[in-house]
PDB file of C-alpha atoms in Angstrom:
ATOM      1  CA  SER A   1     -79.078  24.704 -25.921  1.00 43.00           C
ATOM      2  CA  GLN A   2     -76.716  26.982 -24.030  1.00 49.00           C
ATOM      3  CA  GLN A   3     -73.098  25.931 -23.528  1.00 64.00           C
ATOM      4  CA  GLY A   4     -73.005  27.619 -20.145  1.00 70.00           C
ATOM      5  CA  GLU A   5     -75.784  27.318 -17.611  1.00 80.00           C
ATOM      6  CA  GLU A   6     -75.628  29.351 -14.440  1.00 85.00           C
ATOM      7  CA  ASP A   7     -77.163  28.323 -11.183  1.00 87.00           C
ATOM      8  CA  PRO A   8     -79.033  29.772  -9.416  1.00 92.00           C
ATOM      9  CA  GLN A   9     -80.921  32.007 -11.838  1.00 91.00           C
ATOM     10  CA  ALA A  10     -81.433  34.525  -9.044  1.00 95.00           C
ATOM     11  CA  LEU A  11     -79.813  35.046  -5.655  1.00 96.00           C
ATOM     12  CA  SER A  12     -80.787  37.450  -2.902  1.00 97.00           C
ATOM     13  CA  ILE A  13     -78.478  38.054   0.069  1.00 97.00           C
ATOM     14  CA  GLN A  14     -77.639  40.637   2.713  1.00 97.00           C
ATOM     15  CA  GLU A  15     -74.583  42.868   2.635  1.00 97.00           C
ATOM     16  CA  GLY A  16     -71.600  41.167   4.172  1.00 97.00           C
ATOM     17  CA  GLU A  17     -72.683  37.673   3.176  1.00 97.00           C
ATOM     18  CA  ASN A  18     -70.916  35.588   0.567  1.00 97.00           C
ATOM     19  CA  ALA A  19     -72.489  34.890  -2.813  1.00 97.00           C
ATOM     20  CA  THR A  20     -71.759  31.745  -4.780  1.00 97.00           C
ATOM     21  CA  MET A  21     -72.753  31.219  -8.381  1.00 96.00           C
ATOM     22  CA  ASN A  22     -72.174  28.090 -10.416  1.00 96.00           C
ATOM     23  CA  CYS A  23     -71.687  27.483 -14.096  1.00 94.00           C
ATOM     24  CA  SER A  24     -71.847  24.214 -15.959  1.00 94.00           C
ATOM     25  CA  TYR A  25     -70.819  23.693 -19.555  1.00 92.00           C
ATOM     26  CA  LYS A  26     -70.861  20.923 -22.094  1.00 89.00           C
ATOM     27  CA  THR A  27     -67.745  20.852 -24.260  1.00 86.00           C
ATOM     28  CA  SER A  28     -63.990  21.202 -23.823  1.00 86.00           C
ATOM     29  CA  ILE A  29     -62.810  24.750 -23.279  1.00 85.00           C
ATOM     30  CA  ASN A  30     -59.641  26.815 -23.486  1.00 83.00           C
ATOM     31  CA  ASN A  31     -60.680  29.034 -20.630  1.00 87.00           C
ATOM     32  CA  LEU A  32     -63.730  30.220 -18.750  1.00 91.00           C
ATOM     33  CA  GLN A  33     -64.507  33.846 -17.981  1.00 92.00           C
ATOM     34  CA  TRP A  34     -66.913  35.618 -15.667  1.00 95.00           C
ATOM     35  CA  TYR A  35     -68.540  38.923 -16.561  1.00 95.00           C
ATOM     36  CA  ARG A  36     -70.778  41.312 -14.639  1.00 97.00           C
ATOM     37  CA  GLN A  37     -73.616  43.320 -16.132  1.00 95.00           C
ATOM     38  CA  ASN A  38     -75.327  46.144 -14.348  1.00 93.00           C
ATOM     39  CA  SER A  39     -78.924  46.570 -15.389  1.00 86.00           C
ATOM     40  CA  GLY A  40     -79.195  47.237 -19.128  1.00 77.00           C
ATOM     41  CA  ARG A  41     -75.532  48.103 -19.499  1.00 85.00           C
ATOM     42  CA  GLY A  42     -72.508  46.523 -21.133  1.00 88.00           C
ATOM     43  CA  LEU A  43     -70.694  43.554 -19.694  1.00 93.00           C
ATOM     44  CA  VAL A  44     -67.532  44.030 -17.698  1.00 94.00           C
ATOM     45  CA  HIS A  45     -64.870  41.346 -17.552  1.00 93.00           C
ATOM     46  CA  LEU A  46     -64.173  40.117 -14.011  1.00 95.00           C
ATOM     47  CA  ILE A  47     -61.820  37.185 -14.168  1.00 94.00           C
ATOM     48  CA  LEU A  48     -60.475  34.521 -16.517  1.00 91.00           C
ATOM     49  CA  ILE A  49     -59.420  31.029 -15.515  1.00 93.00           C
ATOM     50  CA  ARG A  50     -57.554  28.813 -17.957  1.00 89.00           C
ATOM     51  CA  SER A  51     -58.369  25.167 -18.462  1.00 90.00           C
ATOM     52  CA  ASN A  52     -55.171  24.085 -16.685  1.00 91.00           C
ATOM     53  CA  GLU A  53     -55.930  26.189 -13.603  1.00 94.00           C
ATOM     54  CA  ARG A  54     -58.105  25.080 -10.712  1.00 97.00           C
ATOM     55  CA  GLU A  55     -58.538  28.256  -8.687  1.00 97.00           C
ATOM     56  CA  LYS A  56     -57.976  31.952  -9.144  1.00 96.00           C
ATOM     57  CA  HIS A  57     -58.433  34.993  -6.938  1.00 96.00           C
ATOM     58  CA  SER A  58     -58.985  38.652  -7.695  1.00 94.00           C
ATOM     59  CA  GLY A  59     -59.811  40.910  -4.756  1.00 96.00           C
ATOM     60  CA  ARG A  60     -63.059  39.612  -3.257  1.00 97.00           C
ATOM     61  CA  LEU A  61     -63.586  37.205  -6.145  1.00 97.00           C
ATOM     62  CA  ARG A  62     -62.643  33.561  -6.114  1.00 98.00           C
ATOM     63  CA  VAL A  63     -63.168  31.355  -9.121  1.00 98.00           C
ATOM     64  CA  THR A  64     -62.768  27.605  -9.277  1.00 98.00           C
ATOM     65  CA  LEU A  65     -62.755  25.354 -12.308  1.00 97.00           C
ATOM     66  CA  ASP A  66     -63.321  21.615 -12.391  1.00 96.00           C
ATOM     67  CA  THR A  67     -62.797  20.426 -15.949  1.00 94.00           C
ATOM     68  CA  SER A  68     -63.666  16.826 -15.051  1.00 94.00           C
ATOM     69  CA  LYS A  69     -67.130  17.976 -13.976  1.00 95.00           C
ATOM     70  CA  LYS A  70     -67.258  20.752 -16.572  1.00 94.00           C
ATOM     71  CA  SER A  71     -68.192  23.272 -13.939  1.00 95.00           C
ATOM     72  CA  SER A  72     -67.004  26.523 -12.419  1.00 96.00           C
ATOM     73  CA  SER A  73     -68.014  28.594  -9.444  1.00 97.00           C
ATOM     74  CA  LEU A  74     -67.721  32.290  -8.681  1.00 97.00           C
ATOM     75  CA  LEU A  75     -67.572  33.310  -5.034  1.00 98.00           C
ATOM     76  CA  ILE A  76     -67.976  36.933  -4.025  1.00 98.00           C
ATOM     77  CA  THR A  77     -66.956  37.417  -0.419  1.00 97.00           C
ATOM     78  CA  ALA A  78     -68.236  40.127   1.928  1.00 97.00           C
ATOM     79  CA  SER A  79     -70.768  41.287  -0.645  1.00 97.00           C
ATOM     80  CA  ARG A  80     -71.791  44.927  -0.998  1.00 97.00           C
ATOM     81  CA  ALA A  81     -74.915  46.573  -2.374  1.00 96.00           C
ATOM     82  CA  ALA A  82     -72.787  47.673  -5.337  1.00 95.00           C
ATOM     83  CA  ASP A  83     -72.313  43.999  -6.268  1.00 97.00           C
ATOM     84  CA  THR A  84     -75.983  43.885  -7.300  1.00 97.00           C
ATOM     85  CA  ALA A  85     -75.845  42.876 -10.964  1.00 97.00           C
ATOM     86  CA  SER A  86     -76.192  39.932 -13.306  1.00 95.00           C
ATOM     87  CA  TYR A  87     -73.211  37.617 -13.573  1.00 96.00           C
ATOM     88  CA  PHE A  88     -72.431  35.564 -16.653  1.00 94.00           C
ATOM     89  CA  CYS A  89     -69.988  32.803 -17.283  1.00 94.00           C
ATOM     90  CA  ALA A  90     -68.524  32.581 -20.768  1.00 91.00           C
ATOM     91  CA  THR A  91     -66.710  29.574 -22.093  1.00 89.00           C
ATOM     92  CA  ASP A  92     -63.961  30.147 -24.618  1.00 82.00           C
ATOM     93  CA  LEU A  93     -64.133  27.429 -27.239  1.00 75.00           C
ATOM     94  CA  SER A  94     -61.375  28.809 -29.448  1.00 66.00           C
ATOM     95  CA  ASN A  95     -59.011  26.119 -30.626  1.00 60.00           C
ATOM     96  CA  THR A  96     -57.725  27.557 -33.877  1.00 52.00           C
ATOM     97  CA  GLY A  97     -56.530  30.895 -32.586  1.00 52.00           C
ATOM     98  CA  PHE A  98     -59.722  32.882 -32.858  1.00 57.00           C
ATOM     99  CA  GLN A  99     -62.118  33.654 -30.069  1.00 66.00           C
ATOM    100  CA  LYS A 100     -65.415  31.907 -29.585  1.00 72.00           C
ATOM    101  CA  LEU A 101     -67.058  32.988 -26.359  1.00 82.00           C
ATOM    102  CA  VAL A 102     -70.351  31.321 -25.498  1.00 86.00           C
ATOM    103  CA  PHE A 103     -72.308  32.984 -22.719  1.00 89.00           C
ATOM    104  CA  GLY A 104     -74.676  31.436 -20.235  1.00 88.00           C
ATOM    105  CA  THR A 105     -78.032  32.906 -19.250  1.00 88.00           C
ATOM    106  CA  GLY A 106     -76.704  34.550 -16.106  1.00 92.00           C
ATOM    107  CA  THR A 107     -77.371  34.765 -12.377  1.00 94.00           C
ATOM    108  CA  ARG A 108     -79.137  37.853 -11.061  1.00 95.00           C
ATOM    109  CA  LEU A 109     -77.622  38.846  -7.729  1.00 97.00           C
ATOM    110  CA  LEU A 110     -79.403  41.223  -5.365  1.00 97.00           C
ATOM    111  CA  VAL A 111     -77.452  42.430  -2.345  1.00 97.00           C
ATOM    112  CA  SER A 112     -79.611  44.240   0.185  1.00 96.00           C
ATOM    113  CA  PRO A 113     -78.154  46.784   2.630  1.00 92.00           C
TER     114      PRO A 113
ATOM    115  CA  GLU B   1     -59.976  56.359 -22.285  1.00 86.00           C
ATOM    116  CA  ALA B   2     -60.071  52.856 -23.737  1.00 83.00           C
ATOM    117  CA  GLN B   3     -63.595  52.127 -24.813  1.00 93.00           C
ATOM    118  CA  VAL B   4     -66.058  50.618 -27.228  1.00 96.00           C
ATOM    119  CA  THR B   5     -68.753  53.013 -28.400  1.00 97.00           C
ATOM    120  CA  GLN B   6     -72.061  52.220 -30.054  1.00 97.00           C
ATOM    121  CA  ASN B   7     -74.594  54.449 -31.745  1.00 97.00           C
ATOM    122  CA  PRO B   8     -77.421  54.889 -31.418  1.00 97.00           C
ATOM    123  CA  ARG B   9     -78.054  53.783 -27.854  1.00 96.00           C
ATOM    124  CA  TYR B  10     -81.796  53.555 -28.414  1.00 96.00           C
ATOM    125  CA  LEU B  11     -83.702  53.105 -31.653  1.00 97.00           C
ATOM    126  CA  ILE B  12     -87.348  52.529 -32.484  1.00 97.00           C
ATOM    127  CA  THR B  13     -88.023  51.724 -36.101  1.00 96.00           C
ATOM    128  CA  VAL B  14     -90.569  50.021 -38.324  1.00 96.00           C
ATOM    129  CA  THR B  15     -90.452  46.730 -40.157  1.00 97.00           C
ATOM    130  CA  GLY B  16     -88.421  46.830 -43.358  1.00 96.00           C
ATOM    131  CA  LYS B  17     -86.634  50.124 -42.820  1.00 96.00           C
ATOM    132  CA  LYS B  18     -82.897  49.536 -43.216  1.00 97.00           C
ATOM    133  CA  LEU B  19     -80.758  50.582 -40.301  1.00 97.00           C
ATOM    134  CA  THR B  20     -77.124  50.532 -39.217  1.00 98.00           C
ATOM    135  CA  VAL B  21     -75.760  50.370 -35.695  1.00 98.00           C
ATOM    136  CA  THR B  22     -72.222  51.645 -35.511  1.00 98.00           C
ATOM    137  CA  CYS B  23     -69.471  50.281 -33.295  1.00 98.00           C
ATOM    138  CA  SER B  24     -66.048  51.761 -32.793  1.00 98.00           C
ATOM    139  CA  GLN B  25     -63.135  50.842 -30.526  1.00 97.00           C
ATOM    140  CA  ASN B  26     -59.998  52.819 -29.743  1.00 95.00           C
ATOM    141  CA  MET B  27     -57.839  49.990 -28.410  1.00 92.00           C
ATOM    142  CA  ASN B  28     -56.406  48.844 -31.745  1.00 91.00           C
ATOM    143  CA  HIS B  29     -58.072  45.466 -31.262  1.00 89.00           C
ATOM    144  CA  GLU B  30     -58.097  43.007 -34.132  1.00 87.00           C
ATOM    145  CA  TYR B  31     -61.113  41.067 -32.889  1.00 88.00           C
ATOM    146  CA  MET B  32     -64.625  42.513 -32.855  1.00 92.00           C
ATOM    147  CA  SER B  33     -67.973  40.873 -32.353  1.00 93.00           C
ATOM    148  CA  TRP B  34     -71.706  41.551 -32.202  1.00 96.00           C
ATOM    149  CA  TYR B  35     -74.082  39.942 -29.728  1.00 95.00           C
ATOM    150  CA  ARG B  36     -77.762  40.181 -29.045  1.00 96.00           C
ATOM    151  CA  GLN B  37     -79.218  39.726 -25.588  1.00 94.00           C
ATOM    152  CA  ASP B  38     -82.743  38.477 -25.048  1.00 93.00           C
ATOM    153  CA  PRO B  39     -84.473  37.560 -21.777  1.00 87.00           C
ATOM    154  CA  GLY B  40     -83.863  33.953 -20.828  1.00 83.00           C
ATOM    155  CA  LEU B  41     -81.445  33.403 -23.706  1.00 85.00           C
ATOM    156  CA  GLY B  42     -78.348  35.210 -22.527  1.00 85.00           C
ATOM    157  CA  LEU B  43     -75.977  36.652 -25.098  1.00 91.00           C
ATOM    158  CA  ARG B  44     -75.809  35.097 -28.532  1.00 92.00           C
ATOM    159  CA  GLN B  45     -73.143  35.925 -31.065  1.00 92.00           C
ATOM    160  CA  ILE B  46     -74.330  37.353 -34.382  1.00 96.00           C
ATOM    161  CA  TYR B  47     -71.099  37.963 -36.320  1.00 95.00           C
ATOM    162  CA  TYR B  48     -67.463  38.374 -35.517  1.00 91.00           C
ATOM    163  CA  SER B  49     -64.360  39.681 -37.229  1.00 91.00           C
ATOM    164  CA  MET B  50     -60.771  38.588 -36.724  1.00 86.00           C
ATOM    165  CA  ASN B  51     -59.324  41.518 -38.633  1.00 87.00           C
ATOM    166  CA  VAL B  52     -59.969  43.997 -41.429  1.00 92.00           C
ATOM    167  CA  GLU B  53     -61.941  42.387 -44.243  1.00 91.00           C
ATOM    168  CA  VAL B  54     -62.245  39.129 -42.267  1.00 89.00           C
ATOM    169  CA  THR B  55     -65.724  38.395 -40.936  1.00 92.00           C
ATOM    170  CA  ASP B  56     -67.635  35.237 -40.089  1.00 90.00           C
ATOM    171  CA  LYS B  57     -71.042  34.146 -38.858  1.00 92.00           C
ATOM    172  CA  GLY B  58     -71.778  33.555 -35.243  1.00 90.00           C
ATOM    173  CA  ASP B  59     -74.702  31.585 -33.875  1.00 89.00           C
ATOM    174  CA  VAL B  60     -77.587  33.803 -35.024  1.00 95.00           C
ATOM    175  CA  PRO B  61     -76.505  35.633 -38.219  1.00 97.00           C
ATOM    176  CA  GLU B  62     -79.816  35.515 -40.125  1.00 97.00           C
ATOM    177  CA  GLY B  63     -81.138  38.958 -40.988  1.00 97.00           C
ATOM    178  CA  TYR B  64     -77.865  40.741 -40.236  1.00 98.00           C
ATOM    179  CA  LYS B  65     -74.853  41.936 -42.191  1.00 98.00           C
ATOM    180  CA  VAL B  66     -71.531  43.337 -41.065  1.00 98.00           C
ATOM    181  CA  SER B  67     -68.483  44.912 -42.622  1.00 96.00           C
ATOM    182  CA  ARG B  68     -64.949  45.526 -41.411  1.00 96.00           C
ATOM    183  CA  LYS B  69     -63.297  48.047 -43.702  1.00 97.00           C
ATOM    184  CA  GLU B  70     -61.273  49.656 -40.928  1.00 96.00           C
ATOM    185  CA  LYS B  71     -59.787  48.130 -37.835  1.00 95.00           C
ATOM    186  CA  ARG B  72     -61.636  50.381 -35.408  1.00 96.00           C
ATOM    187  CA  ASN B  73     -65.151  50.113 -36.874  1.00 98.00           C
ATOM    188  CA  PHE B  74     -67.532  47.176 -37.127  1.00 98.00           C
ATOM    189  CA  PRO B  75     -71.058  48.292 -38.113  1.00 98.00           C
ATOM    190  CA  LEU B  76     -74.072  46.004 -37.831  1.00 98.00           C
ATOM    191  CA  ILE B  77     -76.556  46.323 -40.675  1.00 98.00           C
ATOM    192  CA  LEU B  78     -80.185  45.226 -40.653  1.00 97.00           C
ATOM    193  CA  GLU B  79     -81.305  45.393 -44.270  1.00 95.00           C
ATOM    194  CA  SER B  80     -84.968  44.696 -43.544  1.00 97.00           C
ATOM    195  CA  PRO B  81     -85.612  44.665 -39.806  1.00 97.00           C
ATOM    196  CA  SER B  82     -88.397  42.513 -38.408  1.00 97.00           C
ATOM    197  CA  PRO B  83     -90.042  42.503 -34.959  1.00 97.00           C
ATOM    198  CA  ASN B  84     -88.089  39.389 -33.920  1.00 97.00           C
ATOM    199  CA  GLN B  85     -84.932  41.497 -34.116  1.00 98.00           C
ATOM    200  CA  THR B  86     -86.153  43.623 -31.246  1.00 98.00           C
ATOM    201  CA  SER B  87     -83.365  43.130 -28.738  1.00 97.00           C
ATOM    202  CA  LEU B  88     -80.461  44.614 -26.843  1.00 96.00           C
ATOM    203  CA  TYR B  89     -77.332  44.594 -28.988  1.00 97.00           C
ATOM    204  CA  PHE B  90     -73.747  44.656 -27.791  1.00 96.00           C
ATOM    205  CA  CYS B  91     -70.544  45.183 -29.679  1.00 97.00           C
ATOM    206  CA  ALA B  92     -67.326  43.835 -28.189  1.00 94.00           C
ATOM    207  CA  SER B  93     -63.645  43.874 -29.060  1.00 92.00           C
ATOM    208  CA  GLY B  94     -60.600  41.908 -28.005  1.00 87.00           C
ATOM    209  CA  ALA B  95     -56.863  42.036 -28.522  1.00 80.00           C
ATOM    210  CA  GLY B  96     -55.019  39.676 -30.806  1.00 64.00           C
ATOM    211  CA  ARG B  97     -51.816  39.214 -32.717  1.00 55.00           C
ATOM    212  CA  GLY B  98     -52.955  38.338 -36.159  1.00 54.00           C
ATOM    213  CA  SER B  99     -55.278  35.420 -35.613  1.00 51.00           C
ATOM    214  CA  ILE B 100     -54.057  34.726 -32.084  1.00 54.00           C
ATOM    215  CA  PRO B 101     -56.121  36.258 -29.266  1.00 53.00           C
ATOM    216  CA  VAL B 102     -54.313  37.837 -26.346  1.00 57.00           C
ATOM    217  CA  ASN B 103     -55.793  37.314 -22.890  1.00 59.00           C
ATOM    218  CA  ASN B 104     -59.132  36.490 -24.496  1.00 70.00           C
ATOM    219  CA  GLU B 105     -60.867  39.195 -22.486  1.00 82.00           C
ATOM    220  CA  GLN B 106     -63.532  41.049 -24.413  1.00 87.00           C
ATOM    221  CA  PHE B 107     -64.463  44.683 -23.909  1.00 91.00           C
ATOM    222  CA  PHE B 108     -68.114  45.535 -24.375  1.00 94.00           C
ATOM    223  CA  GLY B 109     -69.882  48.635 -25.588  1.00 96.00           C
ATOM    224  CA  PRO B 110     -72.805  50.144 -23.631  1.00 95.00           C
ATOM    225  CA  GLY B 111     -75.458  48.461 -25.746  1.00 96.00           C
ATOM    226  CA  THR B 112     -78.093  49.521 -28.280  1.00 97.00           C
ATOM    227  CA  ARG B 113     -81.705  48.874 -27.442  1.00 96.00           C
ATOM    228  CA  LEU B 114     -83.577  48.280 -30.700  1.00 98.00           C
ATOM    229  CA  THR B 115     -87.335  48.056 -31.058  1.00 97.00           C
ATOM    230  CA  VAL B 116     -88.818  47.049 -34.416  1.00 97.00           C
ATOM    231  CA  LEU B 117     -92.534  47.739 -34.720  1.00 96.00           C
TER     232      LEU B 117
END
């Protein structure tokens, strides 16, 4: 089964509203990353939060991490139509110096004008 | 421009006909990886490489081969493609110092949509 599970699977909001996506995972991690994918295109890295961090901001993005609950959330504030995309969390399981990113199944976000 | 390129972007082939999908990055990254993306399954890692001549299996390596003869290139080889390998394939790269990743961010190529009939 997937290491990362996003919730909800799909989210539809109006421009200007906030969008919150959640990610749960199963095992200990070094860090957790969020990526965006526009339809059929490559993934773009958004933000990385390390296991010893609880919250991180980048522009309109806010990410939280709760390692005791093995969960993370991505908040996009004041959403825009251009934010329409799929969002994936990826847990970094590397513990011997090499990368092991495990991706969830994603949340499809639709932002309507 | 820093980027990961893949070729071809689209490919329709028939069962059993060997094919290679190329991947190249211009960021001098040590780490490279191949993923496949299927509906409802997210991205699953096929193979990865920590450096030249160093490759290892990911979660779904069956039916695939890779090679890493040069730092910038990491081709994915399907010796005898089958319909269950119809998928969207992504190559990615990441920085590292030897075996130690830096930042852990991965940069993705635009994807190759493969259909095996």
